[in-house]
Coordinates of C-alpha atoms in Angstrom, one line a residue:
Y37 CA 127.2 75.5 25.9
I38 CA 128.7 75.2 22.4
Y39 CA 129.1 78.9 22.2
L40 CA 130.9 78.8 25.5
L41 CA 133.2 76.1 24.2
Q42 CA 133.9 78.1 21.1
I43 CA 134.7 81.2 23.2
R44 CA 137.1 79.2 25.3
R45 CA 138.8 77.8 22.2
S46 CA 139.3 81.3 20.7
E47 CA 140.6 82.4 24.0
K48 CA 143.3 79.7 24.0
D49 CA 144.1 80.5 20.4
L50 CA 144.7 84.2 21.4
G51 CA 147.0 83.1 24.2
L52 CA 148.9 80.8 21.9
R53 CA 149.2 82.9 18.7
R54 CA 148.9 86.5 20.1
E55 CA 146.9 87.6 17.0
P56 CA 144.1 90.3 17.2
D57 CA 141.7 88.3 15.0
Y58 CA 141.2 85.9 17.9
R59 CA 140.2 88.8 20.2
Q60 CA 137.6 89.9 17.7
R61 CA 136.3 86.3 17.3
V62 CA 135.9 86.0 21.1
L63 CA 134.0 89.3 21.2
A64 CA 131.7 88.2 18.3
L65 CA 131.0 84.9 20.0
L66 CA 130.2 86.8 23.3
D67 CA 127.6 88.9 21.3
G68 CA 126.2 85.7 19.8
F69 CA 126.0 84.1 23.3
T70 CA 124.2 87.1 24.6
H71 CA 121.7 87.0 21.8
K72 CA 121.2 83.2 22.2
L73 CA 120.7 83.7 25.9
A74 CA 118.0 86.4 25.4
S75 CA 115.9 83.9 23.2
S76 CA 116.4 81.0 25.5
Q77 CA 113.7 79.5 27.8
L78 CA 115.8 79.8 31.0
E79 CA 114.3 81.6 34.0
P80 CA 114.9 85.4 34.1
A81 CA 117.0 85.1 37.3
I82 CA 119.3 82.6 35.6
R83 CA 119.5 84.8 32.5
E84 CA 120.4 87.8 34.6
Q85 CA 123.1 85.8 36.4
L86 CA 124.6 84.7 33.1
D87 CA 124.5 88.2 31.7
R88 CA 126.5 89.5 34.7
E89 CA 129.1 86.7 34.4
I90 CA 129.4 87.4 30.6
E91 CA 130.1 91.1 31.3
I92 CA 132.7 90.2 33.9
Y93 CA 134.2 87.8 31.4
R94 CA 134.2 90.5 28.6
E95 CA 135.9 93.1 30.8
T96 CA 138.6 90.8 32.2
F97 CA 139.2 89.2 28.8
L98 CA 139.9 92.6 27.2
A99 CA 142.6 93.2 29.8
Y100 CA 144.0 89.8 29.2
A101 CA 143.9 90.3 25.4
E102 CA 145.7 93.6 25.7
R103 CA 148.6 91.9 27.6
A104 CA 148.6 89.0 25.2
L105 CA 148.8 91.3 22.1
N106 CA 151.6 93.3 23.8
N107 CA 153.5 90.0 24.3
E108 CA 153.4 90.4 28.0
D109 CA 153.3 87.6 30.5
I110 CA 149.8 86.2 30.6
E111 CA 150.5 83.8 33.5
G112 CA 149.5 80.6 31.5
G113 CA 146.2 82.1 30.4
K114 CA 144.8 82.4 33.9
G115 CA 142.9 85.3 35.3
P116 CA 139.5 86.6 36.4
F117 CA 138.0 85.9 32.9
R118 CA 138.9 82.2 33.4
Q119 CA 137.0 82.0 36.7
A120 CA 134.0 83.8 35.1
A121 CA 134.0 81.2 32.3
H122 CA 134.0 78.4 34.8
R123 CA 131.1 80.0 36.7
I124 CA 129.2 80.3 33.4
E125 CA 129.8 76.6 32.6
D126 CA 128.7 75.6 36.1
I127 CA 125.4 77.6 35.6
L128 CA 124.8 75.9 32.3
N129 CA 125.6 72.5 33.6
A130 CA 123.2 73.1 36.4
H131 CA 120.4 73.6 33.9
R132 CA 121.1 71.0 31.1
V133 CA 121.7 67.3 30.6
P134 CA 124.7 66.6 28.3
D135 CA 123.7 65.3 24.9
M136 CA 120.0 64.9 26.0
K137 CA 118.6 66.2 22.7
T138 CA 120.7 63.8 20.7
Q139 CA 119.7 60.9 23.0
I140 CA 116.0 61.8 22.7
L141 CA 116.2 61.9 18.9
Q142 CA 117.9 58.5 19.0
L143 CA 115.1 57.2 21.2
R144 CA 112.5 58.5 18.8
R145 CA 114.4 56.9 16.0
R146 CA 114.3 53.5 17.7
E147 CA 110.6 54.0 18.4
K148 CA 109.8 54.7 14.7
D149 CA 111.9 51.8 13.6
Y150 CA 109.9 49.5 15.8
L151 CA 106.5 50.9 14.6
L152 CA 107.6 50.6 11.0
R153 CA 109.0 47.1 11.2
L154 CA 107.5 45.6 14.4
D155 CA 110.9 44.1 15.2
P156 CA 111.4 43.4 18.9
T157 CA 115.1 44.2 18.5
Y158 CA 114.3 47.9 18.3
V159 CA 112.3 47.6 21.6
D160 CA 115.6 46.5 23.3
M161 CA 117.4 49.4 21.7
A162 CA 114.8 51.9 22.9
V163 CA 115.0 50.5 26.4
E164 CA 118.8 50.9 26.3
E165 CA 118.4 54.5 25.2
L166 CA 115.9 55.1 28.0
Q167 CA 118.4 53.7 30.6
Y168 CA 121.2 55.8 29.2
L169 CA 119.0 58.9 29.4
D170 CA 118.0 58.1 33.0
T171 CA 121.7 57.7 33.9
S172 CA 122.6 60.9 32.1
V173 CA 119.9 62.8 34.0
G174 CA 121.0 61.2 37.3
N175 CA 124.6 62.2 36.7
S176 CA 123.8 65.8 35.6
L177 CA 124.1 68.9 37.7
I178 CA 120.6 70.0 37.4
A179 CA 118.4 70.5 40.4
D180 CA 117.0 67.4 42.1
T181 CA 113.4 68.6 41.4
E182 CA 114.1 68.8 37.7
K183 CA 115.8 65.4 37.9
A184 CA 112.7 63.9 39.5
Q185 CA 110.5 65.5 36.8
L186 CA 112.7 64.2 33.9
R187 CA 112.9 60.7 35.4
A188 CA 109.1 60.6 35.9
M189 CA 108.6 61.6 32.3
L190 CA 111.1 59.0 31.1
S191 CA 109.3 56.4 33.3
D192 CA 105.9 57.4 31.8
Y193 CA 107.4 57.2 28.3
R194 CA 108.9 53.7 29.1
R195 CA 105.5 52.5 30.5
D196 CA 103.5 53.8 27.6
F197 CA 106.0 52.5 25.0
L198 CA 106.1 49.0 26.5
A199 CA 102.3 49.1 26.8
L200 CA 102.2 49.9 23.0
V201 CA 104.6 47.0 22.4
E202 CA 102.4 44.7 24.5
Q203 CA 99.3 45.8 22.6
N204 CA 101.0 45.1 19.3
R205 CA 102.0 41.7 20.6
L206 CA 98.5 40.9 21.6
I207 CA 97.2 42.2 18.2
G208 CA 99.8 40.0 16.5
Q209 CA 98.8 37.0 18.6
L210 CA 95.1 37.6 17.9
Q211 CA 95.9 37.9 14.2
H212 CA 97.8 34.7 14.3
E213 CA 94.9 33.0 16.2
M214 CA 92.4 34.5 13.8
G215 CA 94.5 33.2 10.9
Q216 CA 94.6 29.7 12.5
A217 CA 90.8 29.9 13.1
A218 CA 90.2 31.1 9.5
T219 CA 92.3 28.2 8.3
E220 CA 90.3 25.7 10.4
V221 CA 87.1 27.3 9.3
L222 CA 88.2 27.1 5.6
A223 CA 89.2 23.5 6.2
L224 CA 85.8 22.8 7.9
A225 CA 84.0 24.6 5.1
D226 CA 85.9 22.6 2.5
A227 CA 85.0 19.4 4.3
T228 CA 81.4 20.5 4.7
K229 CA 81.3 21.4 1.0
A230 CA 82.7 18.0 0.1
T231 CA 80.2 16.3 2.3
A232 CA 77.4 18.3 0.8
N233 CA 78.6 17.6 -2.7
K234 CA 78.8 13.9 -1.8
A235 CA 75.3 14.0 -0.3
T236 CA 74.0 15.8 -3.4
E237 CA 75.6 13.3 -5.7
D238 CA 74.1 10.4 -3.6
A239 CA 70.7 12.1 -3.6
T240 CA 70.9 12.7 -7.3
S241 CA 71.9 9.1 -7.9
R242 CA 69.1 7.8 -5.8
I243 CA 66.6 10.1 -7.5
N244 CA 67.9 8.9 -10.9
E245 CA 67.6 5.3 -9.9
E246 CA 64.1 5.8 -8.5
A247 CA 63.2 7.7 -11.7
E248 CA 64.5 4.8 -13.8
R249 CA 62.5 2.3 -11.6
N250 CA 59.4 4.4 -11.8
A251 CA 59.9 4.7 -15.6
R252 CA 60.2 0.9 -15.9
L253 CA 57.3 0.4 -13.6
M254 CA 55.3 3.0 -15.6
G255 CA 56.2 1.2 -18.8
W256 CA 54.9 -2.1 -17.4
I257 CA 51.8 -0.4 -16.1
V258 CA 51.2 1.1 -19.6
M259 CA 51.8 -2.2 -21.2
L260 CA 49.4 -3.9 -18.8
A261 CA 46.9 -1.1 -19.3
V262 CA 47.1 -1.5 -23.1
L263 CA 46.8 -5.3 -22.8
L264 CA 43.9 -4.9 -20.4
A265 CA 42.3 -2.4 -22.7
V266 CA 42.7 -4.8 -25.6
V267 CA 41.2 -7.6 -23.6
L268 CA 38.4 -5.5 -22.3
G269 CA 37.8 -4.1 -25.8
T270 CA 37.7 -7.5 -27.2
L271 CA 35.4 -8.7 -24.5
I272 CA 33.1 -5.7 -24.8
T273 CA 33.2 -5.9 -28.6
R274 CA 32.3 -9.5 -28.4
L275 CA 29.6 -8.8 -25.9
I276 CA 28.2 -6.1 -28.2
T277 CA 28.9 -7.8 -31.6
R278 CA 27.4 -11.2 -30.7
P279 CA 24.0 -9.8 -30.0
L280 CA 24.2 -7.7 -33.1
I281 CA 25.2 -10.6 -35.2
Q282 CA 22.4 -12.6 -33.6
M283 CA 19.9 -9.8 -34.4
A284 CA 21.2 -9.5 -38.0
G285 CA 20.7 -13.2 -38.5
F286 CA 17.3 -13.1 -36.9
L287 CA 16.3 -10.2 -39.1
D288 CA 17.5 -12.1 -42.2
R289 CA 15.3 -15.0 -41.2
L290 CA 12.5 -12.7 -40.4
A291 CA 12.7 -11.2 -43.9
F292 CA 12.0 -14.6 -45.6
D293 CA 10.4 -16.6 -42.8
A294 CA 8.5 -16.4 -39.5
P295 CA 11.0 -17.5 -36.8
V296 CA 9.5 -19.2 -33.9
G297 CA 12.1 -18.2 -31.3
R298 CA 13.0 -14.7 -30.1
I299 CA 16.2 -12.9 -29.1
P300 CA 16.9 -13.1 -25.3
T301 CA 16.5 -9.7 -23.6
V302 CA 16.5 -8.2 -20.1
A303 CA 13.3 -6.5 -19.0
N304 CA 13.4 -2.7 -18.5
S305 CA 17.1 -2.5 -19.7
R306 CA 18.5 0.9 -20.8
N307 CA 21.1 -0.8 -22.9
E308 CA 20.7 0.3 -26.6
V309 CA 21.5 -3.3 -27.8
A310 CA 18.8 -4.7 -25.5
A311 CA 16.3 -2.0 -26.5
M312 CA 17.0 -2.8 -30.2
A313 CA 16.6 -6.5 -29.5
E314 CA 13.2 -5.8 -27.9
S315 CA 12.3 -3.8 -31.0
V316 CA 13.3 -6.8 -33.2
N317 CA 11.3 -9.2 -31.1
R318 CA 8.2 -6.9 -31.3
M319 CA 8.7 -6.5 -35.0
A320 CA 8.8 -10.3 -35.3
D321 CA 5.7 -10.5 -33.2
H322 CA 3.9 -8.0 -35.4
K323 CA 4.9 -9.9 -38.5
A324 CA 3.7 -13.1 -37.1
N325 CA 0.4 -11.6 -36.0
M326 CA 0.0 -9.9 -39.4
I327 CA 0.7 -13.2 -41.3
A328 CA -1.7 -15.1 -38.9
W329 CA -4.3 -12.4 -39.5
W330 CA -3.7 -12.4 -43.1
K331 CA -4.0 -16.2 -43.4
S332 CA -7.1 -16.2 -41.2
S333 CA -8.6 -13.4 -43.2
L334 CA -8.0 -15.3 -46.4
E335 CA -9.6 -18.4 -45.0
E336 CA -12.6 -16.5 -43.7
M337 CA -12.9 -14.6 -47.0
E338 CA -12.7 -17.9 -48.9
A339 CA -15.4 -19.4 -46.6
E340 CA -17.6 -16.4 -47.0
R341 CA -17.2 -16.4 -50.7
D342 CA -18.1 -20.1 -50.9
R343 CA -21.1 -19.4 -48.7
L344 CA -22.2 -16.5 -50.9
E345 CA -21.8 -18.6 -54.1
A346 CA -23.9 -21.4 -52.5
E347 CA -26.6 -18.9 -51.5
S348 CA -26.7 -17.4 -54.9
K349 CA -27.1 -20.7 -56.5
S350 CA -30.0 -21.6 -54.1
G351 CA -31.7 -18.3 -55.0
D352 CA -31.8 -16.9 -51.5
G353 CA -32.6 -13.2 -51.5
E354 CA -30.1 -12.2 -48.8
E355 CA -27.2 -11.6 -51.2
P356 CA -26.9 -7.8 -50.6
T357 CA -26.7 -8.3 -46.8
A358 CA -24.1 -11.0 -47.1
A359 CA -22.0 -8.9 -49.5
E360 CA -22.1 -6.1 -47.2
K361 CA -20.9 -8.3 -44.3
Y362 CA -18.1 -9.6 -46.6
R363 CA -17.0 -6.1 -47.5
E364 CA -17.2 -5.0 -43.9
A365 CA -15.1 -8.0 -42.8
A366 CA -12.6 -7.3 -45.6
A367 CA -12.3 -3.7 -44.5
N368 CA -11.7 -4.7 -40.9
R369 CA -9.0 -7.1 -41.9
A370 CA -7.4 -4.4 -44.1
E371 CA -7.4 -2.0 -41.2
L372 CA -5.7 -4.6 -38.9
L373 CA -3.1 -5.3 -41.5
T374 CA -2.5 -1.5 -41.9
T375 CA -2.1 -1.1 -38.1
S376 CA 0.3 -4.0 -37.9
H377 CA 2.2 -2.6 -40.9
R378 CA 2.5 0.8 -39.3
R379 CA 3.7 -0.7 -36.0
M380 CA 6.3 -2.8 -37.8
R381 CA 7.5 0.2 -39.6
Q382 CA 7.8 2.1 -36.3
E383 CA 9.9 -0.8 -34.8
A384 CA 12.0 -1.0 -38.0
G385 CA 12.6 2.8 -37.7
T386 CA 13.7 2.4 -34.1
I387 CA 16.0 -0.5 -35.1
Q388 CA 17.5 1.6 -37.9
E389 CA 18.1 4.6 -35.7
A390 CA 19.8 2.4 -33.0
A391 CA 21.8 0.6 -35.7
G392 CA 22.9 3.9 -37.2
Q393 CA 24.4 5.0 -33.8
M394 CA 26.4 1.8 -33.7
G395 CA 28.3 2.6 -36.9
E396 CA 29.7 -0.2 -38.9
A397 CA 28.5 -2.8 -36.4
G398 CA 24.9 -2.0 -37.0
K399 CA 25.1 -1.7 -40.7
D400 CA 23.8 -5.3 -41.4
I401 CA 20.9 -4.9 -38.9
S402 CA 19.8 -1.6 -40.6
T403 CA 20.0 -3.3 -44.0
A404 CA 17.9 -6.2 -42.8
A405 CA 15.3 -3.9 -41.3
R406 CA 15.0 -2.0 -44.6
E407 CA 14.6 -5.3 -46.5
I408 CA 11.8 -6.4 -44.2
L409 CA 10.0 -3.1 -44.7
S410 CA 10.3 -3.4 -48.4
Q411 CA 8.8 -6.8 -48.4
L412 CA 6.0 -5.6 -46.3
D413 CA 5.3 -2.7 -48.5
V414 CA 5.3 -5.0 -51.6
L415 CA 3.1 -7.5 -49.8
L416 CA 0.5 -4.8 -48.8
A417 CA 1.0 -2.8 -52.0
K418 CA 2.1 0.2 -49.9
K419 CA 4.4 2.9 -50.8
P420 CA 7.4 3.3 -48.5
D421 CA 7.3 6.4 -46.2

């Protein structure tokens, strides 16, 4: 169509200026129009129709140009070439929409602006471009079937474009709602965190208070346990020390005297102190028995000696028999004393062993037991074991 307009302009210039250059320009433009038409997408029948009209225009134009260059009357630039140009223009108008390419590019521009900026203003601009295109198609001279196809395409484009806009609106709304939800979740998380921190601090404070109370209670318990241990230790020490002191005193008396009383004991007791007290009592019994036997032996020996002296003075002949009886009685007494001495040494050894296990508390008892054994050894002229 632009080529056609340029051809008509050069045609007018030739009629106005009567110069041959404009004839050449029109012919060159006709060749370019023919080449353009050959590469177009018009149907073959339309191209053939246009080719025929171009040839008609070319032949009639040459006749017109010859008259114009000869300065003849050109009848106001009218002639068969003019009618041929009008027919070409009608054919072109019947198969094109004026400025449609420019309008489509403008529509795509509004579409890209919206997709880049998501501004609803460009949606209104795109809708206006679509309405203008639809009006242009409706006012064009193209066939009704082609108009229907173009309008259907424009309607589909409008529907899909508005659907895209609506989808973007929904996405934006969802993003806004998600942002609000995220803000609420963050606020809830902050509140939950604060509550958890407060609960943790309270729990820590309670634990610390309970720990302090438990520590104080444990301190009191330890103090009471120590006090109780001291009291029990004192009582136990007194319970153990009193019998030991009593036994030590008893042994001291036993070393230089023959005590009448005995240390109180419990029968069949497994207590070491009670067992040692029983040994002390048996030792005292053995000493008492030994002293009694010793005294009675002395008395009997004195009596026997007096009798023997009396018999010897009277001249009785039984002296050897009486002497033998005397010696036999003395041997028996000595054997009894030795047995008692041995038993006392056994009891004293038991006392020393038990006293040694008691440490410092049994030291006096062990010393007293040794003293008694020494005296017995001296008394009986025995060497200590």
